mmCIF file of C-alpha atoms in Angstrom:
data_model
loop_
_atom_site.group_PDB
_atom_site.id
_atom_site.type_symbol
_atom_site.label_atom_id
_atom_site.label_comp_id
_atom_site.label_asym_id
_atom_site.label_seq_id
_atom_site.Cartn_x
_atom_site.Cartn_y
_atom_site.Cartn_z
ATOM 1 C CA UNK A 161 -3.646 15.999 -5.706
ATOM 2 C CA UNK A 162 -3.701 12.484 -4.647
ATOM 3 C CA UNK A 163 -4.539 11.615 -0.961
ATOM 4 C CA UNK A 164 -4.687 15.306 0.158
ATOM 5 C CA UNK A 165 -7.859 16.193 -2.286
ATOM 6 C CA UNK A 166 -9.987 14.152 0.017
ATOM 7 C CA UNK A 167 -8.421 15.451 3.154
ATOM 8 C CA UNK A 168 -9.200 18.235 5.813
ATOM 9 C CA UNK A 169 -6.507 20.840 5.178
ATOM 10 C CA UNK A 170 -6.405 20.897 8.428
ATOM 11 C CA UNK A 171 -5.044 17.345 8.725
ATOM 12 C CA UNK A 172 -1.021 16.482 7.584
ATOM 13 C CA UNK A 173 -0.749 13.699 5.400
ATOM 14 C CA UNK A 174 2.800 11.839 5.458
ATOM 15 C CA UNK A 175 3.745 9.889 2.343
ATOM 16 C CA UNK A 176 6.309 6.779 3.783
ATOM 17 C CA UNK A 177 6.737 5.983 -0.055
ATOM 18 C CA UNK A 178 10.094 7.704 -0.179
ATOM 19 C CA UNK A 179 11.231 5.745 2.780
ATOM 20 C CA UNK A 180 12.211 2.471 1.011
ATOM 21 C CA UNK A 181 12.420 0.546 4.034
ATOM 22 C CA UNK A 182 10.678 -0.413 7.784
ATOM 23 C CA UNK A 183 13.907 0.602 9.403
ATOM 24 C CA UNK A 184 13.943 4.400 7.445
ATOM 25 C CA UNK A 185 10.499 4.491 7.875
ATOM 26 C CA UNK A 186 10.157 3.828 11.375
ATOM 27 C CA UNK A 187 13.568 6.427 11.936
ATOM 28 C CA UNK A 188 11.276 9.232 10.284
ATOM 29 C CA UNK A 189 8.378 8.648 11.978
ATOM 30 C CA UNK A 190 10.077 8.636 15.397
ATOM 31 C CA UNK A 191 11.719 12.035 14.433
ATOM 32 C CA UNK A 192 8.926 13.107 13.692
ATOM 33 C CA UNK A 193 6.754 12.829 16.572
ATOM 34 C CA UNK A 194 9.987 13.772 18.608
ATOM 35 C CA UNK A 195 9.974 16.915 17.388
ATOM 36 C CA UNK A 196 5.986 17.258 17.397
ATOM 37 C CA UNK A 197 5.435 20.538 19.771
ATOM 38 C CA UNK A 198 1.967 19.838 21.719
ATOM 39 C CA UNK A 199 0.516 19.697 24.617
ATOM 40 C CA UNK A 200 -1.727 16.878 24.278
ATOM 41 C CA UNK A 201 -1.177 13.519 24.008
ATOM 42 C CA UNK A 202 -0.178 11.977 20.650
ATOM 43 C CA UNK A 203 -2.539 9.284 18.912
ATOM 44 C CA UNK A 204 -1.125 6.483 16.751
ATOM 45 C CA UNK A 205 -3.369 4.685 14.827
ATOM 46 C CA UNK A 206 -2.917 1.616 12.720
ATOM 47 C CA UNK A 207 -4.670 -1.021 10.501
ATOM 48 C CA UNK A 208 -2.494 -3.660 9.535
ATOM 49 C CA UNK A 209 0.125 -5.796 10.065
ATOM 50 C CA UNK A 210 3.257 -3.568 9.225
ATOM 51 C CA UNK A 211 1.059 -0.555 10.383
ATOM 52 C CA UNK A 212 0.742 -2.226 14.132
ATOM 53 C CA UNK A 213 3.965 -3.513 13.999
ATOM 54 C CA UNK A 214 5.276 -0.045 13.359
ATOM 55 C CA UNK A 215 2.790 1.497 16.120
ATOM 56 C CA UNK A 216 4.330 -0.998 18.562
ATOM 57 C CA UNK A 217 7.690 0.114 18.318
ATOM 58 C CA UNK A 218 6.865 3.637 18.070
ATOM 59 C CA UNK A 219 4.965 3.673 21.438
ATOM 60 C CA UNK A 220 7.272 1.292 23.132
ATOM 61 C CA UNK A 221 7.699 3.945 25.835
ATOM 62 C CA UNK A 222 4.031 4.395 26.086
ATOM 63 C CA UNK A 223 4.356 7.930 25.674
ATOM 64 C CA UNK A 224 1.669 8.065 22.990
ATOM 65 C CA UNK A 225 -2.250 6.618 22.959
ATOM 66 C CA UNK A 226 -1.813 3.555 20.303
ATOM 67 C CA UNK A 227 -4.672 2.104 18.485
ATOM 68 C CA UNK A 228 -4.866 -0.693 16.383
ATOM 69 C CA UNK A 229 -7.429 -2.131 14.672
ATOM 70 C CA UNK A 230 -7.766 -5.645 13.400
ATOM 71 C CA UNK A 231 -10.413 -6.485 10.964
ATOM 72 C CA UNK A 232 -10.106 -9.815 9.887
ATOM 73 C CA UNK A 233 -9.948 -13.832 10.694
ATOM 74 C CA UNK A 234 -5.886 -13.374 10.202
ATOM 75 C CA UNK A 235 -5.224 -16.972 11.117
ATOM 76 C CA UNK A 236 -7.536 -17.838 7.917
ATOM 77 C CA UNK A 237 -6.836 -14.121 6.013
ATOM 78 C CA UNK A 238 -2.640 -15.095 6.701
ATOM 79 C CA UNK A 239 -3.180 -18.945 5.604
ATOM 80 C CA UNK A 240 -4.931 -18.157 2.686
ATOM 81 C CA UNK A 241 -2.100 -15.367 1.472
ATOM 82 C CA UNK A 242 0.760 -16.952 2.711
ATOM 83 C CA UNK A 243 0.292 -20.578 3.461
ATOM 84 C CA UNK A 244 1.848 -22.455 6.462
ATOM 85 C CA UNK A 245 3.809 -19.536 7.434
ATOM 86 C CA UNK A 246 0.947 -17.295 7.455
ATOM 87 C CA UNK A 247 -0.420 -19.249 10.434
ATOM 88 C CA UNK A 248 2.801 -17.707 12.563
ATOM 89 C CA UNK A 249 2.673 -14.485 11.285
ATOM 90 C CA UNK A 250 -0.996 -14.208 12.481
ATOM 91 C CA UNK A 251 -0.266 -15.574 15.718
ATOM 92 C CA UNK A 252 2.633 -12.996 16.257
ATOM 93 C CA UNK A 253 0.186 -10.477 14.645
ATOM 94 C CA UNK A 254 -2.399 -11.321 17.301
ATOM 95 C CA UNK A 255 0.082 -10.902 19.949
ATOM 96 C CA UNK A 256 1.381 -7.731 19.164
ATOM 97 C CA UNK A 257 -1.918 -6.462 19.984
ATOM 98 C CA UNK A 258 -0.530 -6.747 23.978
ATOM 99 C CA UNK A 259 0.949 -3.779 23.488
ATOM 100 C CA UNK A 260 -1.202 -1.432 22.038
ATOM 101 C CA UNK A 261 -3.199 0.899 24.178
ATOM 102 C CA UNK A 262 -6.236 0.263 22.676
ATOM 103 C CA UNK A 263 -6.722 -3.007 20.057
ATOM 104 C CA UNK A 264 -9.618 -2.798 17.978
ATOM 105 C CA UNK A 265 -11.421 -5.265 16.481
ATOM 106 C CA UNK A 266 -14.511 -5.514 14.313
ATOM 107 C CA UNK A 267 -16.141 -8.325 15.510
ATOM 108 C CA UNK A 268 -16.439 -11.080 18.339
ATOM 109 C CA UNK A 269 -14.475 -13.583 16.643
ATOM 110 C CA UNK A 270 -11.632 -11.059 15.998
ATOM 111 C CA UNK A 271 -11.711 -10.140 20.029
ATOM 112 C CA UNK A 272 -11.662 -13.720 20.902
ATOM 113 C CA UNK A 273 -8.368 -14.240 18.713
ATOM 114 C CA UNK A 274 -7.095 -11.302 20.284
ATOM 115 C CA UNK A 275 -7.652 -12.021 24.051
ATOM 116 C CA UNK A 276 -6.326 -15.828 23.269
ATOM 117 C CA UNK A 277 -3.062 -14.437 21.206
ATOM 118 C CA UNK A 278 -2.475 -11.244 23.012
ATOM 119 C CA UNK A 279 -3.910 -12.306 26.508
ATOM 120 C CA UNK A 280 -5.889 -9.033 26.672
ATOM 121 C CA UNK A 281 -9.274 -7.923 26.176
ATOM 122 C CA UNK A 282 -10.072 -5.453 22.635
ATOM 123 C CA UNK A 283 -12.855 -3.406 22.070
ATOM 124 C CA UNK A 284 -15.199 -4.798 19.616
ATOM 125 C CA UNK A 285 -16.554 -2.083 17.198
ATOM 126 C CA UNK A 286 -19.424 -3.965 15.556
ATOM 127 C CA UNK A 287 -18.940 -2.100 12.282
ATOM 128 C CA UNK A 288 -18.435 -5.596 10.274
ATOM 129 C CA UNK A 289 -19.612 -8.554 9.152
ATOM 130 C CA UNK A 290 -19.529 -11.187 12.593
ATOM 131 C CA UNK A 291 -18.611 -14.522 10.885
ATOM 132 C CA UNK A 292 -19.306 -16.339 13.471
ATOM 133 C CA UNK A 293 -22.939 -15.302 14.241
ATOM 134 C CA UNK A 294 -23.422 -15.982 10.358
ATOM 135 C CA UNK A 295 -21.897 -18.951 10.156
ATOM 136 C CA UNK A 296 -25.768 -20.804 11.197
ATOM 137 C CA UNK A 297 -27.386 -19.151 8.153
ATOM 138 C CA UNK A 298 -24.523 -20.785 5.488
ATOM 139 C CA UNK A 299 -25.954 -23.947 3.515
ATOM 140 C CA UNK A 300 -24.650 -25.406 0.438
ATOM 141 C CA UNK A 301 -25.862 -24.274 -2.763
ATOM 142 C CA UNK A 302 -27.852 -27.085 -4.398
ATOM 143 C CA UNK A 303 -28.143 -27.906 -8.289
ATOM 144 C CA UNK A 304 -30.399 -26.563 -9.788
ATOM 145 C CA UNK A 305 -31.573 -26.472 -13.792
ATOM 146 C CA UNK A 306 -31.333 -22.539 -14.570
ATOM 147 C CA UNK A 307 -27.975 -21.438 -14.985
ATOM 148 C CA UNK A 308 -25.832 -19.798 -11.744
ATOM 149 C CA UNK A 309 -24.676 -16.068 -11.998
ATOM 150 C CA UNK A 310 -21.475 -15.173 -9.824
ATOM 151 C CA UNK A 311 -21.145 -11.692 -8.122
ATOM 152 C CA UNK A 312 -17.795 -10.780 -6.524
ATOM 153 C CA UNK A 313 -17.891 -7.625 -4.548
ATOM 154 C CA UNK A 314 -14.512 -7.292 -3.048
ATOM 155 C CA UNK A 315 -10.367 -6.613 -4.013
ATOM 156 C CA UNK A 316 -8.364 -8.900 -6.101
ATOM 157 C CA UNK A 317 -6.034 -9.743 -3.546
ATOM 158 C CA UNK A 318 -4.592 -13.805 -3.725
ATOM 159 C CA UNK A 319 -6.397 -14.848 -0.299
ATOM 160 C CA UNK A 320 -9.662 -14.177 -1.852
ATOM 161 C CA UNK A 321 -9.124 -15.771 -5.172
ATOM 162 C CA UNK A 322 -12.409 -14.964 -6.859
ATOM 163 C CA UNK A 323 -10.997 -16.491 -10.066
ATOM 164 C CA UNK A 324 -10.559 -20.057 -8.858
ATOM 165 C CA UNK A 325 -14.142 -19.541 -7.768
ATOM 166 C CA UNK A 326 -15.235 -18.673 -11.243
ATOM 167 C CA UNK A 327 -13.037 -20.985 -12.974
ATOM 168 C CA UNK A 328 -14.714 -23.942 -10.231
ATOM 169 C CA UNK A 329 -18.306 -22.801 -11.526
ATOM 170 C CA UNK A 330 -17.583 -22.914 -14.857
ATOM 171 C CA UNK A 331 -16.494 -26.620 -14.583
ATOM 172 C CA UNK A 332 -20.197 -27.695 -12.935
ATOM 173 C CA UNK A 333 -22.215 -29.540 -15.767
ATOM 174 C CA UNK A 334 -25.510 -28.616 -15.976
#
């Protein structure tokens, strides 16, 4: 059930849930690769902020092959969410990425941020959308007489605030 229906059997998923905080959570995980008998190395991989933070301190010894992988503008994706003080955690997100084996990102914008934040260079997998290589097709949408239909393809989340969007079309007169 859940998760584990879409996943290998041969693959162990760990539910944090029951770990209420980052401290407990970060105390179980380190147990648990402790006591992880192999004779390869260990890969930690990560895709957000608490995730990379987490996969920092885990691999602070640099006894296991860390991977993170950043995905977004976060100094715009961080703004958005969290205002003012999202522009500091995306900074300090960005330069957490120093200490990673192996940052990620998923475009050339991303691995700019990266190199300027973290002072290193991350491997770009082009697997999504390069902002900044669009950014010469954008032009403004100009009035027209037959009426606008709005698409939203996407989560909910605050940052992307599709409903101000709809609730700004709806005020344009015709």
């Amino acid at each position: 059930t859940g998760i584990n229906t879409f996943v290998d059997r041969k693959i162990k998923v760990l539910n944090l849930n029951e770990h209420l905080n980052f401290l407990k959570k970060y105390i179980f995980l380190r147990n648990y690769l402790k006591n992880i008998k192999t004779s390869q190395k260990l890969i930690i991989f990560s895709m957000c902020f608490s995730g990379d933070l987490m996969n920092v301190f885990l691999n602070f010894s640099g006894k296991y092959l860390s991977f993170t992988s950043v995905r977004g503008n976060l100094l715009m994706n961080y703004f958005y969410s969290y205002g003012i003080m999202g522009i500091f955690l995306a900074c300090f997100h960005l330069f957490i990425q120093r200490f990673t084996s192996y940052p990620l990102s998923l475009n050339h914008l991303i691995s700019k941020q990266i190199s300027f934040f973290a002072g290193r260079k991350s491997i770009v997998v082009p697997n999504c959308i390069d902002e900044e290589y669009l950014e010469k097709f954008r032009k403004t949408i100009e009035k027209e007489e037959s009426p606008l239909t709005f698409v939203f393809i996407g989560d909910l989340r605050v940052r992307k605030n599709p409903i101000l969007l709809i609730n700004q079309f709806s005020q344009i007169k015709n």
